[in-house]
Amino acid sequence: MSQSAAPVLEARQISKRFPGVVALDGVSLALFPGEVHALVGENGAGKSTLIKVFTGVHRPDAGELIYNGSPAAFGTPLDAQRAGISTIYQEVNLVPMMSVARNLMLGREPRGRLGVIDTARMYGEAERILAGYGVVTDVRRPLRTLGMGVQQMVALARAVAIDARVVIMDEPTSSLEPREVETLFSVIRKLKDDGIAVVYVSHRLDELYAVCDRVTVLRDGKVAHTGPLAGLERLKLISLMLGRDLDEVKSGGLTRFSRDRRRAGKRDGAPPAVRAEGLTRRQVLHGVDVAVWSGEVVGLGGLLGAGRSETAKAIVGALRLDSGRVLVAGLPLRTGSTTAAVRAGAGLLPEDRKAEGIIPELSVRENIALAALPSLSRAGVVSDAKIDKVVEVFMRRLKIKAASPHQPVQELSGGNQQKVLLARWLAIRPKILLLDEPTRGIDVGAKAEVQALVDELAEEGLGVLLISSDLEELVEGADRILVMREGAVVGELSGDDVTEDKIMASIAERGAESDG
Amino acid sequence: MAEAVAPPGRRVLAWAQEYGVYAAVGVLLLFNVLFTPHFLDVANFRTQLVQVAPIVIVSLGMALVIGTQGIDLSVGSVMALAAALVALYLGYGAWPALLVALVGGAVAGTAGGALVAYVGVQPIVATLALLVGVRGLANVLVPQLVEFRNPDLIALGSSSLYGVPVIVVIAAVLTLLMAFLVRRTTFGRQVVAIGGNRAASELSGLPVRRVLLLVYVVSGVLAALAGVLATARLQASDPTSLGLFIELSAITAVVVGGTPLSGGRIRVLSTVMGALLMQLLSATLIKHNLPQSWTQIVQAVIILAAVYATRERGTR
C-alpha cells in the first residue's frame, strides 16, 4: 500500500439520484495504487451505484471523478474500460457458447498472415495465461461447459489482461470453491504488487480480512466509515454496516441462530418429515440416504460440487434419478414430479434465486401465492380474498419490504426477494423445507432475519434441510450435519461434534480431492 | 447516455405500452368520424366487426400461447381443417359438424402441445410442421370448394342478436372468457408464471407440461371455431385458402396489443384492440383510396413501434 502516492481514482462528493431514491449522497472515496479496497454495505447502501459511476454506466448528478489526477467523465462502460478500469461482475458476462480461449482473447486474438486468427497460438497463449491463475483446462471447450469457478477466473484473466489500472470485483467469490478462492487471492496479491488498485465488494467478512487493506462502509448512500481494515474489529464493522449499536450486535451473536442447544427432532415413532433412500444418478449422486425429522434442522456440508444441491433437487423431483425413492411423512412420492412433492408438502428454496426462484415480472403477491394456488382457489378460480390474507400474513411475518403487494418482485432487493420465496413455501404449509444457500448474496440484516426464521420454523415443528457453504451458518443453524463428498454422504455429525473443524475433517477424511 | 431525459422518456414509453393501442384506435376512430364519409353508418361498422371477428378469436389463443414464450403457426391450417370437417359432417346437422370441427382443432392442438411440452420441440418448429401437415390433411379431406345450404350453419354466419352479428357476439363473449381465464383462474395464473420463468414454476410444483399442452389445445379449439364461423359466413367450405396467413394477423394483434414475445404477460383486451387497430387501419386507407401496399407499410411501422415499446420494458 502506498498511501503517500496520489490516488489513481478518486470520487469527490458524488451524488446520484434516481426517481424517488437518493442512491449516493456526497460520497468521497480515494483509491490508491497497489491497495485492495473493500467496499461494503447492506443491499441498497449504494455500492452498485458507486461502482456503476466508476465504470461509466451512470453519470453522477453532482461531484466529480478524478482519474490519474485529472477530472474524468466516462460516457460509456467502454470508455472506462479503455481508460483502464476493469470490472468483474457477480454474473460472469462472457460468451458461453464460445471457447475458453476465444473468450479470453476476444478482440485481441493473435493474427497470422492475411489477418486470419492464428488458432494454435491463441490456444497456447490462453493456456499459458490461465495456468498463471491456477486453471488447467482444455481451452478449446465452450466456456459454458466449465464450472462457474473456472468461468470467473477466465473473466478475471480477461479483465487484467486489458492493461487495467483499477480492477473492480463485485462478489467475485460467490461461485468459487475454497481452493479457487485461494487462487483468486494470490492473483489479487499479484495485482497489488503490480501497483494495480483493486476494489473488492463482498458480503464475506473472512475474505475482506484476508485480502483487503482498507475498507469503506456505505450506508444509505453515505460513507459511514473509511479506514484501514487491520485493527477494525469484526463486530465493529458489522455494526457500521447495520448502523446499529455495537452492544446490540454483540448480544445477537454473529448469526441469528439460537446456539444454546441442539434440537433432537421429534423421533416419537412417527416417520421422518422426509426420508430419501438410495438416491442415485450416474456421475452425480451415489446412493444418498437422508432423513429429516420434524422440528430439526439438518445441515448438508461439503464443497461445491459434492452433490448437495443435487440431493435437494432430487428430493423434490426436479432431478431425474436412476434409482432411489423419497418419502414425505412416510408416504412415497411419485418420482420426478415436483408437483407431487409440493402437494406432499416439500418445498425447495433454490440456490439460484433469479433463474429458478422468482418470476421477475409478476408481483410480490403473485410470487407468494404461486405454489399454493390450488389451495387458494375454488373450482379452478382463484380467490382474491384468500390470497390477500395469506400474502398479508407472510409479508408482515417475514417483514417483506415492498411498496405494495402489487410491486413487481424484480424491483425488490435480494434479501426481500428471498423472503418472498420463503413466503411462497410457507404458504403451502410445508412439512419439510429444503433451503439451498438461503442467505447467499443478501444483506446482513436480511440474513439475520432469515436465520432467525429458520430457527423459529424448526421450533414450530417443521423439518428443515439446510445447505450452506458458510460453515459458521451451518454449525450455528443445524442440529445435525450430514457431510457430502463426490455425490455421497460420508459422515454424520450431531451434538457436540457439530463444529467447523469436525466438518472440515470429515470432508478431508479420505483425503480425496474434490474436483469442481 | 441521455440519463437526464431517460425517466420522462421511460414514463412515456410505459404509458404507450400500457394504453398506446387504445389511444391509436381512438385516434383512428376520431379521424374517420371527421374525414371519412359514411363511416358512422351501421352497415360499415357491422362489416368491419364481422371481418375482424375470426382474427380476434384466433388471436385470443395466440396470446395465450405467446404468454408461455411459445407461438402457434398452425392456426390458419386448423381453420382449414375445421372447414373441411364441417363440410364432411354437415350431413349430421350443423351442431354435430361444429362439434367434430372443434374436436379436430383440439386434436391438432394436442399434437402441437405434446410436441412442445413432452418431446421438447421448439414451438415454432412444432407448429410449423402442423401448419404444413394440417393444411395438407384438410385438402385431402375436401380437395375443392364445397358450397352448402344448411340453414343452421348459414344462420350462424349471418344472423344477428339484437342487431349485432352472432359472430361478433361470439368473439366478444370469448374475449371476456379469455380475460377471465387469464386473470382469475389457477390455469391462467400458471400460464403467466410459466411464461415468466419456467424453471421457477417447475420448482414451485406447477404442472408445467400439462399447462403447456392445454395452452395449445385451447389455441387449436379457438382456431377451429374461427374456421367454422368463417366457413358459415362464406356459405362454402374452402380448405385451400381459408385462414391463409391468419397466423401473421394474430401474432400482429398480440404484439401490437403489447404482449411481449418473451412471455410472462398476457394482455387479452389489448390483443383485441390490436386486431381492431389493424382492421381499422386497412379500412381507413382503403376508404381514402390508398393502395394496399401503403396499408402494409403502415402496418409494419405500427408493429415496429409496438415491439419497441415492449422491448424497453424488458431492459429496464
JSON list of C-alpha atoms in Angstrom, two decimals, chain B residues 53-152:
[
{"chain": "B", "resi": 53, "resn": "ALA", "atom": "CA", "xyz": [-64.13, -11.40, -35.55]},
{"chain": "B", "resi": 54, "resn": "PRO", "atom": "CA", "xyz": [-62.30, -14.57, -36.74]},
{"chain": "B", "resi": 55, "resn": "ILE", "atom": "CA", "xyz": [-58.95, -12.82, -36.32]},
{"chain": "B", "resi": 56, "resn": "VAL", "atom": "CA", "xyz": [-59.91, -11.81, -32.80]},
{"chain": "B", "resi": 57, "resn": "ILE", "atom": "CA", "xyz": [-60.87, -15.36, -31.89]},
{"chain": "B", "resi": 58, "resn": "VAL", "atom": "CA", "xyz": [-57.63, -16.78, -33.26]},
{"chain": "B", "resi": 59, "resn": "SER", "atom": "CA", "xyz": [-55.65, -14.00, -31.56]},
{"chain": "B", "resi": 60, "resn": "LEU", "atom": "CA", "xyz": [-57.05, -14.91, -28.15]},
{"chain": "B", "resi": 61, "resn": "GLY", "atom": "CA", "xyz": [-55.49, -18.36, -28.40]},
{"chain": "B", "resi": 62, "resn": "MET", "atom": "CA", "xyz": [-52.32, -16.91, -29.85]},
{"chain": "B", "resi": 63, "resn": "ALA", "atom": "CA", "xyz": [-51.99, -14.51, -26.90]},
{"chain": "B", "resi": 64, "resn": "LEU", "atom": "CA", "xyz": [-52.19, -17.42, -24.50]},
{"chain": "B", "resi": 65, "resn": "VAL", "atom": "CA", "xyz": [-49.52, -19.35, -26.41]},
{"chain": "B", "resi": 66, "resn": "ILE", "atom": "CA", "xyz": [-47.24, -16.33, -26.71]},
{"chain": "B", "resi": 67, "resn": "GLY", "atom": "CA", "xyz": [-47.64, -15.77, -22.97]},
{"chain": "B", "resi": 68, "resn": "THR", "atom": "CA", "xyz": [-45.74, -19.05, -22.46]},
{"chain": "B", "resi": 69, "resn": "GLN", "atom": "CA", "xyz": [-42.93, -17.89, -24.75]},
{"chain": "B", "resi": 70, "resn": "GLY", "atom": "CA", "xyz": [-44.39, -20.06, -27.46]},
{"chain": "B", "resi": 71, "resn": "ILE", "atom": "CA", "xyz": [-46.01, -19.41, -30.81]},
{"chain": "B", "resi": 72, "resn": "ASP", "atom": "CA", "xyz": [-48.68, -21.23, -32.78]},
{"chain": "B", "resi": 73, "resn": "LEU", "atom": "CA", "xyz": [-48.19, -21.07, -36.53]},
{"chain": "B", "resi": 74, "resn": "SER", "atom": "CA", "xyz": [-50.75, -23.79, -37.21]},
{"chain": "B", "resi": 75, "resn": "VAL", "atom": "CA", "xyz": [-53.90, -21.71, -36.56]},
{"chain": "B", "resi": 76, "resn": "GLY", "atom": "CA", "xyz": [-54.66, -20.98, -40.23]},
{"chain": "B", "resi": 77, "resn": "SER", "atom": "CA", "xyz": [-54.36, -24.63, -41.16]},
{"chain": "B", "resi": 78, "resn": "VAL", "atom": "CA", "xyz": [-56.51, -25.64, -38.23]},
{"chain": "B", "resi": 79, "resn": "MET", "atom": "CA", "xyz": [-59.17, -23.24, -39.55]},
{"chain": "B", "resi": 80, "resn": "ALA", "atom": "CA", "xyz": [-58.95, -25.03, -42.89]},
{"chain": "B", "resi": 81, "resn": "LEU", "atom": "CA", "xyz": [-59.22, -28.41, -41.18]},
{"chain": "B", "resi": 82, "resn": "ALA", "atom": "CA", "xyz": [-62.32, -27.19, -39.35]},
{"chain": "B", "resi": 83, "resn": "ALA", "atom": "CA", "xyz": [-63.82, -26.02, -42.65]},
{"chain": "B", "resi": 84, "resn": "ALA", "atom": "CA", "xyz": [-63.16, -29.43, -44.19]},
{"chain": "B", "resi": 85, "resn": "LEU", "atom": "CA", "xyz": [-64.61, -31.33, -41.23]},
{"chain": "B", "resi": 86, "resn": "VAL", "atom": "CA", "xyz": [-67.70, -29.15, -41.20]},
{"chain": "B", "resi": 87, "resn": "ALA", "atom": "CA", "xyz": [-68.29, -29.86, -44.88]},
{"chain": "B", "resi": 88, "resn": "LEU", "atom": "CA", "xyz": [-67.83, -33.60, -44.35]},
{"chain": "B", "resi": 89, "resn": "TYR", "atom": "CA", "xyz": [-70.11, -33.92, -41.32]},
{"chain": "B", "resi": 90, "resn": "LEU", "atom": "CA", "xyz": [-72.75, -31.38, -42.23]},
{"chain": "B", "resi": 91, "resn": "GLY", "atom": "CA", "xyz": [-74.98, -34.28, -43.18]},
{"chain": "B", "resi": 92, "resn": "TYR", "atom": "CA", "xyz": [-75.47, -35.00, -39.47]},
{"chain": "B", "resi": 93, "resn": "GLY", "atom": "CA", "xyz": [-76.59, -31.43, -38.87]},
{"chain": "B", "resi": 94, "resn": "ALA", "atom": "CA", "xyz": [-74.83, -28.16, -38.13]},
{"chain": "B", "resi": 95, "resn": "TRP", "atom": "CA", "xyz": [-74.18, -28.74, -34.43]},
{"chain": "B", "resi": 96, "resn": "PRO", "atom": "CA", "xyz": [-72.62, -32.22, -34.70]},
{"chain": "B", "resi": 97, "resn": "ALA", "atom": "CA", "xyz": [-70.49, -30.87, -37.56]},
{"chain": "B", "resi": 98, "resn": "LEU", "atom": "CA", "xyz": [-69.39, -27.94, -35.38]},
{"chain": "B", "resi": 99, "resn": "LEU", "atom": "CA", "xyz": [-68.54, -30.35, -32.58]},
{"chain": "B", "resi": 100, "resn": "VAL", "atom": "CA", "xyz": [-66.46, -32.56, -34.88]},
{"chain": "B", "resi": 101, "resn": "ALA", "atom": "CA", "xyz": [-64.61, -29.48, -36.15]},
{"chain": "B", "resi": 102, "resn": "LEU", "atom": "CA", "xyz": [-63.81, -28.36, -32.61]},
{"chain": "B", "resi": 103, "resn": "VAL", "atom": "CA", "xyz": [-62.59, -31.84, -31.72]},
{"chain": "B", "resi": 104, "resn": "GLY", "atom": "CA", "xyz": [-60.40, -31.68, -34.81]},
{"chain": "B", "resi": 105, "resn": "GLY", "atom": "CA", "xyz": [-58.94, -28.40, -33.55]},
{"chain": "B", "resi": 106, "resn": "ALA", "atom": "CA", "xyz": [-58.36, -29.95, -30.13]},
{"chain": "B", "resi": 107, "resn": "VAL", "atom": "CA", "xyz": [-56.56, -32.91, -31.68]},
{"chain": "B", "resi": 108, "resn": "ALA", "atom": "CA", "xyz": [-54.33, -30.64, -33.75]},
{"chain": "B", "resi": 109, "resn": "GLY", "atom": "CA", "xyz": [-53.63, -28.58, -30.64]},
{"chain": "B", "resi": 110, "resn": "THR", "atom": "CA", "xyz": [-52.85, -31.71, -28.66]},
{"chain": "B", "resi": 111, "resn": "ALA", "atom": "CA", "xyz": [-50.36, -32.77, -31.30]},
{"chain": "B", "resi": 112, "resn": "GLY", "atom": "CA", "xyz": [-48.59, -29.41, -31.23]},
{"chain": "B", "resi": 113, "resn": "GLY", "atom": "CA", "xyz": [-48.76, -29.15, -27.45]},
{"chain": "B", "resi": 114, "resn": "ALA", "atom": "CA", "xyz": [-47.42, -32.65, -26.93]},
{"chain": "B", "resi": 115, "resn": "LEU", "atom": "CA", "xyz": [-44.51, -31.94, -29.24]},
{"chain": "B", "resi": 116, "resn": "VAL", "atom": "CA", "xyz": [-43.71, -28.78, -27.33]},
{"chain": "B", "resi": 117, "resn": "ALA", "atom": "CA", "xyz": [-44.41, -29.90, -23.77]},
{"chain": "B", "resi": 118, "resn": "TYR", "atom": "CA", "xyz": [-43.38, -33.54, -23.72]},
{"chain": "B", "resi": 119, "resn": "VAL", "atom": "CA", "xyz": [-40.99, -34.04, -26.63]},
{"chain": "B", "resi": 120, "resn": "GLY", "atom": "CA", "xyz": [-39.34, -30.65, -26.19]},
{"chain": "B", "resi": 121, "resn": "VAL", "atom": "CA", "xyz": [-39.58, -29.47, -29.78]},
{"chain": "B", "resi": 122, "resn": "GLN", "atom": "CA", "xyz": [-39.37, -25.71, -30.15]},
{"chain": "B", "resi": 123, "resn": "PRO", "atom": "CA", "xyz": [-42.84, -24.20, -30.56]},
{"chain": "B", "resi": 124, "resn": "ILE", "atom": "CA", "xyz": [-42.01, -22.53, -33.86]},
{"chain": "B", "resi": 125, "resn": "VAL", "atom": "CA", "xyz": [-40.81, -25.82, -35.35]},
{"chain": "B", "resi": 126, "resn": "ALA", "atom": "CA", "xyz": [-43.59, -27.98, -33.91]},
{"chain": "B", "resi": 127, "resn": "THR", "atom": "CA", "xyz": [-46.35, -25.68, -35.13]},
{"chain": "B", "resi": 128, "resn": "LEU", "atom": "CA", "xyz": [-44.66, -25.09, -38.46]},
{"chain": "B", "resi": 129, "resn": "ALA", "atom": "CA", "xyz": [-44.85, -28.83, -39.06]},
{"chain": "B", "resi": 130, "resn": "LEU", "atom": "CA", "xyz": [-48.55, -28.67, -38.21]},
{"chain": "B", "resi": 131, "resn": "LEU", "atom": "CA", "xyz": [-49.03, -25.63, -40.44]},
{"chain": "B", "resi": 132, "resn": "VAL", "atom": "CA", "xyz": [-47.92, -27.70, -43.41]},
{"chain": "B", "resi": 133, "resn": "GLY", "atom": "CA", "xyz": [-49.35, -31.06, -42.38]},
{"chain": "B", "resi": 134, "resn": "VAL", "atom": "CA", "xyz": [-52.79, -29.97, -41.23]},
{"chain": "B", "resi": 135, "resn": "ARG", "atom": "CA", "xyz": [-53.36, -27.86, -44.35]},
{"chain": "B", "resi": 136, "resn": "GLY", "atom": "CA", "xyz": [-52.45, -30.91, -46.40]},
{"chain": "B", "resi": 137, "resn": "LEU", "atom": "CA", "xyz": [-54.86, -33.06, -44.41]},
{"chain": "B", "resi": 138, "resn": "ALA", "atom": "CA", "xyz": [-57.66, -30.53, -44.89]},
{"chain": "B", "resi": 139, "resn": "ASN", "atom": "CA", "xyz": [-57.04, -30.52, -48.64]},
{"chain": "B", "resi": 140, "resn": "VAL", "atom": "CA", "xyz": [-57.10, -34.30, -48.75]},
{"chain": "B", "resi": 141, "resn": "LEU", "atom": "CA", "xyz": [-60.44, -34.36, -46.91]},
{"chain": "B", "resi": 142, "resn": "VAL", "atom": "CA", "xyz": [-62.04, -31.69, -49.09]},
{"chain": "B", "resi": 143, "resn": "PRO", "atom": "CA", "xyz": [-59.99, -31.11, -52.26]},
{"chain": "B", "resi": 144, "resn": "GLN", "atom": "CA", "xyz": [-62.04, -28.23, -53.63]},
{"chain": "B", "resi": 145, "resn": "LEU", "atom": "CA", "xyz": [-64.50, -25.60, -52.58]},
{"chain": "B", "resi": 146, "resn": "VAL", "atom": "CA", "xyz": [-67.82, -27.05, -51.42]},
{"chain": "B", "resi": 147, "resn": "GLU", "atom": "CA", "xyz": [-70.91, -24.91, -51.16]},
{"chain": "B", "resi": 148, "resn": "PHE", "atom": "CA", "xyz": [-73.66, -25.79, -48.72]},
{"chain": "B", "resi": 149, "resn": "ARG", "atom": "CA", "xyz": [-77.19, -24.78, -47.86]},
{"chain": "B", "resi": 150, "resn": "ASN", "atom": "CA", "xyz": [-77.56, -25.90, -44.25]},
{"chain": "B", "resi": 151, "resn": "PRO", "atom": "CA", "xyz": [-79.77, -23.14, -42.78]},
{"chain": "B", "resi": 152, "resn": "ASP", "atom": "CA", "xyz": [-78.42, -23.52, -39.22]}
]
